[in-house]
PDB file of C-alpha atoms in Angstrom:
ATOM      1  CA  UNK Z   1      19.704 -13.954  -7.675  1.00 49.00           C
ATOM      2  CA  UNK Z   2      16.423 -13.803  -5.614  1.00 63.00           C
ATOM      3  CA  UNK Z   3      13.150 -14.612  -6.993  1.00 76.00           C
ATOM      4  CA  UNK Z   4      11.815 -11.479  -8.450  1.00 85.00           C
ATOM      5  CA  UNK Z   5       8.769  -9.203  -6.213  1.00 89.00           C
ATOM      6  CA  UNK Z   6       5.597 -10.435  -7.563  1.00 92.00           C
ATOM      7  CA  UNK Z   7       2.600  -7.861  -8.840  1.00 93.00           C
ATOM      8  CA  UNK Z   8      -1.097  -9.274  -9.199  1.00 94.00           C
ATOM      9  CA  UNK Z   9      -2.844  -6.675 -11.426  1.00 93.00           C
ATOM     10  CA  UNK Z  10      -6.456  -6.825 -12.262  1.00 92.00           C
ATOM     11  CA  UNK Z  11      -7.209  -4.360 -14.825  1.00 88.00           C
ATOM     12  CA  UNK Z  12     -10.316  -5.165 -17.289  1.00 85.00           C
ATOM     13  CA  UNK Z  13      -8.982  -2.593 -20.217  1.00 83.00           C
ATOM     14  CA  UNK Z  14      -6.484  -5.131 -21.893  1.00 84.00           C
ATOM     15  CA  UNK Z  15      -4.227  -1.847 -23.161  1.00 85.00           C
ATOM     16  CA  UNK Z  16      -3.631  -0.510 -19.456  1.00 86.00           C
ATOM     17  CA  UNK Z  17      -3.241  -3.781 -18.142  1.00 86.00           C
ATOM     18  CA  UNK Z  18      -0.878  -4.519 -21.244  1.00 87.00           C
ATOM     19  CA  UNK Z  19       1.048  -1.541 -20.673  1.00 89.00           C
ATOM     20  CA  UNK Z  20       1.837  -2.191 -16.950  1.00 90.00           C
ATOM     21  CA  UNK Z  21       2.817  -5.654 -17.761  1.00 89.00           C
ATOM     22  CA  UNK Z  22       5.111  -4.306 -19.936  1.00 89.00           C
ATOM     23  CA  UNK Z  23       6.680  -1.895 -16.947  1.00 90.00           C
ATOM     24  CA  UNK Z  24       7.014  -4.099 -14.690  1.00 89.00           C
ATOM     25  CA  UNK Z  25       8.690  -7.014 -16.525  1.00 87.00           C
ATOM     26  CA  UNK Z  26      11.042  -4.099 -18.149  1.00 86.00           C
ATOM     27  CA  UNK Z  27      11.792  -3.330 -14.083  1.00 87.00           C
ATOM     28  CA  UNK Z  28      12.194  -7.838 -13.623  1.00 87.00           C
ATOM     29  CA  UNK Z  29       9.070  -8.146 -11.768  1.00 90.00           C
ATOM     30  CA  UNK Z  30       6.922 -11.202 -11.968  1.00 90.00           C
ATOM     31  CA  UNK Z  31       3.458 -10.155 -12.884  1.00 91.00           C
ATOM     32  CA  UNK Z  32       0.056 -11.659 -12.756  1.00 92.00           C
ATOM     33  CA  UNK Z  33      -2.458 -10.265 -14.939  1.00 91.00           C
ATOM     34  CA  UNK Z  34      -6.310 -11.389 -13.709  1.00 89.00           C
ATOM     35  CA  UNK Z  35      -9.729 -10.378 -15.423  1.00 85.00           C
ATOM     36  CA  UNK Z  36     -11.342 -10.232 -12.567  1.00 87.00           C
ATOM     37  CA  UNK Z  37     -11.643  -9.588  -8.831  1.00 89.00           C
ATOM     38  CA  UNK Z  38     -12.153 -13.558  -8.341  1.00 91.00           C
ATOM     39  CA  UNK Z  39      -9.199 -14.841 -10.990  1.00 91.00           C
ATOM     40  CA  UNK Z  40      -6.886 -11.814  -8.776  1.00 92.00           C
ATOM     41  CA  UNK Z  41      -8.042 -13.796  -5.517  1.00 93.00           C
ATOM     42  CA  UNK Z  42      -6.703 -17.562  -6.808  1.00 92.00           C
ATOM     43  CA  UNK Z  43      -3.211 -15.875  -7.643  1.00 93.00           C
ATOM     44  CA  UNK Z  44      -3.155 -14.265  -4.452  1.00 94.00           C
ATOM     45  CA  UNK Z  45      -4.356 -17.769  -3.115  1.00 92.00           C
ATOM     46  CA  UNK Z  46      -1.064 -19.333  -4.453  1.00 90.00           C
ATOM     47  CA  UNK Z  47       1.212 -16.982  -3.997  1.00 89.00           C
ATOM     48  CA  UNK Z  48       2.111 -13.664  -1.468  1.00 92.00           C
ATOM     49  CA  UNK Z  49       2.468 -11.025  -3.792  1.00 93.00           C
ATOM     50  CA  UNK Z  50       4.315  -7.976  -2.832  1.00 93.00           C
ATOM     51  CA  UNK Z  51       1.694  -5.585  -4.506  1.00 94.00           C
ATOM     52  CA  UNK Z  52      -1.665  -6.079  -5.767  1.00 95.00           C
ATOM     53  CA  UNK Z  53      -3.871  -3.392  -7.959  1.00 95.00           C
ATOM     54  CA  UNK Z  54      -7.443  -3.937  -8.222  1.00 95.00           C
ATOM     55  CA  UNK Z  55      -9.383  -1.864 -10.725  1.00 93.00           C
ATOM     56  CA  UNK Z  56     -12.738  -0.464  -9.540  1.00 89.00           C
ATOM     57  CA  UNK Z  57     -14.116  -0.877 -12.661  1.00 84.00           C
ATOM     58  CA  UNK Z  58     -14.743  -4.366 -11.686  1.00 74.00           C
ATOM     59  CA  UNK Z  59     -17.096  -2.736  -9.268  1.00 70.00           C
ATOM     60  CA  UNK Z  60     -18.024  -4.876  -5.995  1.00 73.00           C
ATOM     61  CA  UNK Z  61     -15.760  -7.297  -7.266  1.00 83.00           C
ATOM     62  CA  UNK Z  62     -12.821  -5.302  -6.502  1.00 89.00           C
ATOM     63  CA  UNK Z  63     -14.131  -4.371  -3.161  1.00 92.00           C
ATOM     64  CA  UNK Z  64     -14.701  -8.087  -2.303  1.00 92.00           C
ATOM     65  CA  UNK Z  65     -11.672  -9.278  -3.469  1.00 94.00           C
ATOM     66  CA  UNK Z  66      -9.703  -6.727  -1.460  1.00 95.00           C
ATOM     67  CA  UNK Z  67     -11.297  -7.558   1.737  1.00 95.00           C
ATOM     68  CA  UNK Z  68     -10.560 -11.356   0.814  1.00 95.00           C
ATOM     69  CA  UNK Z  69      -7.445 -10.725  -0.278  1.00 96.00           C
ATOM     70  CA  UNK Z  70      -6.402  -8.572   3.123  1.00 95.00           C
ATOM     71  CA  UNK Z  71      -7.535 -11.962   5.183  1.00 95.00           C
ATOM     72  CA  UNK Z  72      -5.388 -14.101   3.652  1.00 95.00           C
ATOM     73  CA  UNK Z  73      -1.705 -15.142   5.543  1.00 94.00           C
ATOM     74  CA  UNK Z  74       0.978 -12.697   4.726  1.00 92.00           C
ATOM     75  CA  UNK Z  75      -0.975  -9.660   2.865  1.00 94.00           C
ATOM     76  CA  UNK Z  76      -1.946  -7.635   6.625  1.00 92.00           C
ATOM     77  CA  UNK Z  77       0.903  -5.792   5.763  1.00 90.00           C
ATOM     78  CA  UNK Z  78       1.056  -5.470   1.705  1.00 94.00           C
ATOM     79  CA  UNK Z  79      -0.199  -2.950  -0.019  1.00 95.00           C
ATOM     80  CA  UNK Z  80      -3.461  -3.190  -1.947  1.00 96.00           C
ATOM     81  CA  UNK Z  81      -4.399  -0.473  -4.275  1.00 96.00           C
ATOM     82  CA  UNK Z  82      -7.385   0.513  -6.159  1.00 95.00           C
ATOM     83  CA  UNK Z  83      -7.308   2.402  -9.225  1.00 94.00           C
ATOM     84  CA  UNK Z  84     -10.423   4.324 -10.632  1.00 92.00           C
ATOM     85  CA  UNK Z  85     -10.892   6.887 -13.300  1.00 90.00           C
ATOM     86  CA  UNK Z  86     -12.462   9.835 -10.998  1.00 90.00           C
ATOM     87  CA  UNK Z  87     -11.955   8.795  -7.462  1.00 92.00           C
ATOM     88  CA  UNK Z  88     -14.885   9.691  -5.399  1.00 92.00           C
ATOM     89  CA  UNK Z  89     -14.944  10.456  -1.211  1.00 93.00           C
ATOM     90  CA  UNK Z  90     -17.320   7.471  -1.421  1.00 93.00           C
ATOM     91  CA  UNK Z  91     -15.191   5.134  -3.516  1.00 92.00           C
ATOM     92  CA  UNK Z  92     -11.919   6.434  -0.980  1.00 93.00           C
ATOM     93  CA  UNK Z  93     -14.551   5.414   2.330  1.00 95.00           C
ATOM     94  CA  UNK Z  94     -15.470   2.002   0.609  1.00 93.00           C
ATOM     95  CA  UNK Z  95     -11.745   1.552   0.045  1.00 93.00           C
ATOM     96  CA  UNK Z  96     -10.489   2.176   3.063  1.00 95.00           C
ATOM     97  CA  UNK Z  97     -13.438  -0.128   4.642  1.00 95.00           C
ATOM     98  CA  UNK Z  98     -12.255  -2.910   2.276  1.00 94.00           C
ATOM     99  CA  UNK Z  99      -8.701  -2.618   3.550  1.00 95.00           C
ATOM    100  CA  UNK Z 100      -7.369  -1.198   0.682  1.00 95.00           C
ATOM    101  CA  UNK Z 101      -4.041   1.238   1.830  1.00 95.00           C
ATOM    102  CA  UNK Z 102      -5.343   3.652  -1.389  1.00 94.00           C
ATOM    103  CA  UNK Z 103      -7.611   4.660  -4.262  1.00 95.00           C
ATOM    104  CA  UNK Z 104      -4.501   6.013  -7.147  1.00 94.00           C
ATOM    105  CA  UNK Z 105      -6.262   8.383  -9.914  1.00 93.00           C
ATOM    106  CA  UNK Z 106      -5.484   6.770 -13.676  1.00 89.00           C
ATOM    107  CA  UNK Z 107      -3.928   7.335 -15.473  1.00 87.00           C
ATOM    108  CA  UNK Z 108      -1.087   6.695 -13.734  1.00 88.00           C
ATOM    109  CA  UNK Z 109       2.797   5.184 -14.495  1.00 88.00           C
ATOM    110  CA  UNK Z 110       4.650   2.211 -12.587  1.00 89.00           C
ATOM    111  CA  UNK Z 111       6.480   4.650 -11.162  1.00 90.00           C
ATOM    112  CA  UNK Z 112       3.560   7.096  -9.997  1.00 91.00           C
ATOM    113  CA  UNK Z 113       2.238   3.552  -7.974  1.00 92.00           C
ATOM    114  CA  UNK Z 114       5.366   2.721  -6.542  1.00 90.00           C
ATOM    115  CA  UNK Z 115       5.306   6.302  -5.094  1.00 91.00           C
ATOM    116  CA  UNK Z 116       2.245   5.930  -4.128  1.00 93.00           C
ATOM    117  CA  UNK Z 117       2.562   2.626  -2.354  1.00 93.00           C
ATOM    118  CA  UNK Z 118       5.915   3.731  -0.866  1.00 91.00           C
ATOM    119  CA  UNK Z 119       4.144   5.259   2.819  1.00 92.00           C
ATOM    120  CA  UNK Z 120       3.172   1.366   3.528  1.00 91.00           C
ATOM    121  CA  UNK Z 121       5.818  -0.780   2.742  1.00 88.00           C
ATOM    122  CA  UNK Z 122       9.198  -0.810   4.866  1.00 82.00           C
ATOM    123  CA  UNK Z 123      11.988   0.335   4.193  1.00 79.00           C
ATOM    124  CA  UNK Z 124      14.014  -3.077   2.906  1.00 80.00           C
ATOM    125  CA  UNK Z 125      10.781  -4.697   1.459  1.00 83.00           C
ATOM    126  CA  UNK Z 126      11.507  -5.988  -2.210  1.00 82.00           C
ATOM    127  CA  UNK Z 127       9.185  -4.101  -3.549  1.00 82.00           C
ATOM    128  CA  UNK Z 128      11.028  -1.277  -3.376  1.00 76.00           C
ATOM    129  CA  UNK Z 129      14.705  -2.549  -2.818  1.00 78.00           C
ATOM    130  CA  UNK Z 130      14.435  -4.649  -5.720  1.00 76.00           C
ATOM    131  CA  UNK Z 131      16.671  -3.589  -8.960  1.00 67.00           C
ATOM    132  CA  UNK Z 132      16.541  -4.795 -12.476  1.00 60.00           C
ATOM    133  CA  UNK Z 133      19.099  -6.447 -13.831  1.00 57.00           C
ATOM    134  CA  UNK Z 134      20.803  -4.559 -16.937  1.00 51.00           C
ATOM    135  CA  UNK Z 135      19.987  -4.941 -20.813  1.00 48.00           C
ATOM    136  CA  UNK Z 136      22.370  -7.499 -22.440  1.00 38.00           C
ATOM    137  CA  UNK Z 137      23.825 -11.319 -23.288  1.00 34.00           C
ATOM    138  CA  UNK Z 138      23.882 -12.305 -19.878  1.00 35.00           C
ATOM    139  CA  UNK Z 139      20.247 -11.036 -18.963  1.00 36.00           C
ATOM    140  CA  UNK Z 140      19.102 -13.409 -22.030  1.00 34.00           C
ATOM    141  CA  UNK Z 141      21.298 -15.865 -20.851  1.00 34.00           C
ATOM    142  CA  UNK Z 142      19.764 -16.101 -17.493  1.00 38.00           C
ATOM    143  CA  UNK Z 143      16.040 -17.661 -18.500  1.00 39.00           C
ATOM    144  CA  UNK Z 144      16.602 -20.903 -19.246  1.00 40.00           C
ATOM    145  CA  UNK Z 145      13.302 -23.101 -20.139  1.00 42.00           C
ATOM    146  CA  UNK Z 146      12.245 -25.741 -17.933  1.00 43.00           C
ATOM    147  CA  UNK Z 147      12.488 -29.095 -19.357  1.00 47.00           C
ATOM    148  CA  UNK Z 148       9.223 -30.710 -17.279  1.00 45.00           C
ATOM    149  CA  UNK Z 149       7.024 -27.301 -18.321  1.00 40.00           C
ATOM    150  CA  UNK Z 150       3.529 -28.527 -18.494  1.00 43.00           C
ATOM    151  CA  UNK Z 151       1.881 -25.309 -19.069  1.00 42.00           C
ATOM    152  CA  UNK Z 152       1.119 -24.647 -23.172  1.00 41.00           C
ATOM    153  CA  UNK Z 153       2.681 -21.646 -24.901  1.00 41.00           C
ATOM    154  CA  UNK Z 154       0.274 -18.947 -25.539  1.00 41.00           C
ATOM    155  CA  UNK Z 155      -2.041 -17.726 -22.586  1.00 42.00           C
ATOM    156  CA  UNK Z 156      -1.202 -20.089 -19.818  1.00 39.00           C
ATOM    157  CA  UNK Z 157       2.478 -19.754 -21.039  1.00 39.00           C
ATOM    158  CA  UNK Z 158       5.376 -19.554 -17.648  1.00 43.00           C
ATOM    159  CA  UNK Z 159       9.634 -18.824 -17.748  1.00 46.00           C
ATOM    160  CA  UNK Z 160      12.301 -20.167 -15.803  1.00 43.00           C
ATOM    161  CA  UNK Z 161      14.799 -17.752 -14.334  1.00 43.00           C
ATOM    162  CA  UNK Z 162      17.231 -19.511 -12.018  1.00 44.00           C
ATOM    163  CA  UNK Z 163      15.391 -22.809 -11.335  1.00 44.00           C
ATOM    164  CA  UNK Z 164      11.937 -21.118 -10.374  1.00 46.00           C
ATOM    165  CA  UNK Z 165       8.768 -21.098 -12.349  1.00 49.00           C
ATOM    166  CA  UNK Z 166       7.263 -17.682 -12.919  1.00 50.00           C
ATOM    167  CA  UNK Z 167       4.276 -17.443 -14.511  1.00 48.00           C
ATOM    168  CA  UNK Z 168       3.949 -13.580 -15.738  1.00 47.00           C
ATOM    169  CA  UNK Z 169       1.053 -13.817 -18.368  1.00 46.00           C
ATOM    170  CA  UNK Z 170      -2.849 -13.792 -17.776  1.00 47.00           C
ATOM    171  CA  UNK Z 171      -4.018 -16.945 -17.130  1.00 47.00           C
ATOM    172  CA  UNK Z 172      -7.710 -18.829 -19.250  1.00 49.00           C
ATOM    173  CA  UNK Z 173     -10.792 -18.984 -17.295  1.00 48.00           C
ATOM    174  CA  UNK Z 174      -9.339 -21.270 -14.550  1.00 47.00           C
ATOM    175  CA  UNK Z 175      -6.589 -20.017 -12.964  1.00 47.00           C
ATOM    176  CA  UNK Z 176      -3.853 -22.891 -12.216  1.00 47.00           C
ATOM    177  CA  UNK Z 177      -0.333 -21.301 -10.943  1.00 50.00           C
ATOM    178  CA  UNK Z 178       2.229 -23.993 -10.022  1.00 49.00           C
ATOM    179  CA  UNK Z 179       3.965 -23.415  -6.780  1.00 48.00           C
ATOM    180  CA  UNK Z 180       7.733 -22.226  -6.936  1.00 45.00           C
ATOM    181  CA  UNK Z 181       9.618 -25.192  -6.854  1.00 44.00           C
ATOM    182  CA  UNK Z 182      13.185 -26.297  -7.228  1.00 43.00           C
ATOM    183  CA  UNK Z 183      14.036 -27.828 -10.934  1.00 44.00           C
ATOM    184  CA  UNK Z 184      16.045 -30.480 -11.502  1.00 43.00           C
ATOM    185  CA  UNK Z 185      19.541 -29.281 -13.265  1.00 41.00           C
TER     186      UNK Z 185
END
């Protein structure tokens, strides 16, 4: 099985950002929650995500970090979102300068983004071909811990899942991802 498509969300109100980890772990995808435009930045710097959603409650920050995040290798053609309570023709202009592909309206469900998102990605991108695996033994039976994990349980916690570290969970006030690397069996 491949590595799963990887979300960076940054969302400042901990229940929406909660419930969209939530979705997209239920659908298997590896998410990173951030706090801020900056901490959404170093997990883009680390890894190519296949979505990111930037809040613009964050306010420039958001902006910034889009424009940042657009420069950096492999994200010309991923799609960046930001979200925003009442999107304005002014927020939508600063958007599109930042290189964002759209402003979504919240509230708003995992699916309602993917549908959203689904104009600018192509056709056999993971993002969208990408299929949970089913409920069950053998979906427990998959994650197996990693032996050498350094990271400590709680808020810089990370899983295995077929000799790959994925961190899913909102990282402290430095961000510090490990690259994907093989394990040792």
């Amino acid at each position: 099985m491949s590595t799963p498509p990887i979300v960076i969300i940054a969302e400042p109100d901990p229940m929406i950002s909660s419930a969209l980890r939530v979705e997209f772990t239920h659908l298997d995808f590896a998410v990173f929650l951030a706090a801020s435009g900056r901490e959404a930045e170093d997990y883009a710097a680390h890894a190519v995500a296949h979505l990111v959603v930037l809040d613009t409650k964050l306010h420039l920050q958001s902006y910034d970090a889009c424009v940042r995040i657009r420069r950096r290798p492999g994200y010309a053609a991923r799609p960046i979102v930001l979200t925003a309570n009442n999107p304005t023709a002014r927020m939508k202009a600063a958007a599109d300068k930042a290189g964002a592909n759209l402003v979504l309206a919240k509230p708003y469900s995992v699916q309602d983004l993917l549908n959203a998102v689904t104009p600018f990605v192509p056709d056999n991108d993971l993002l969208l071909s990408h299929r949970a695996r089913g409920p069950g033994m053998a979906h427990a039976q998959e994650w197996v811990p990693a032996s050498n994990l350094t990271w400590q349980s709680g808020i810089n916690s990370a899983l295995t899942r077929n000799g790959r570290l994925l961190p899913i969970v909102r990282g402290g006030n430095s961000v510090s991802i490990p690259l994907y690397r093989k394990l040792v069996s």
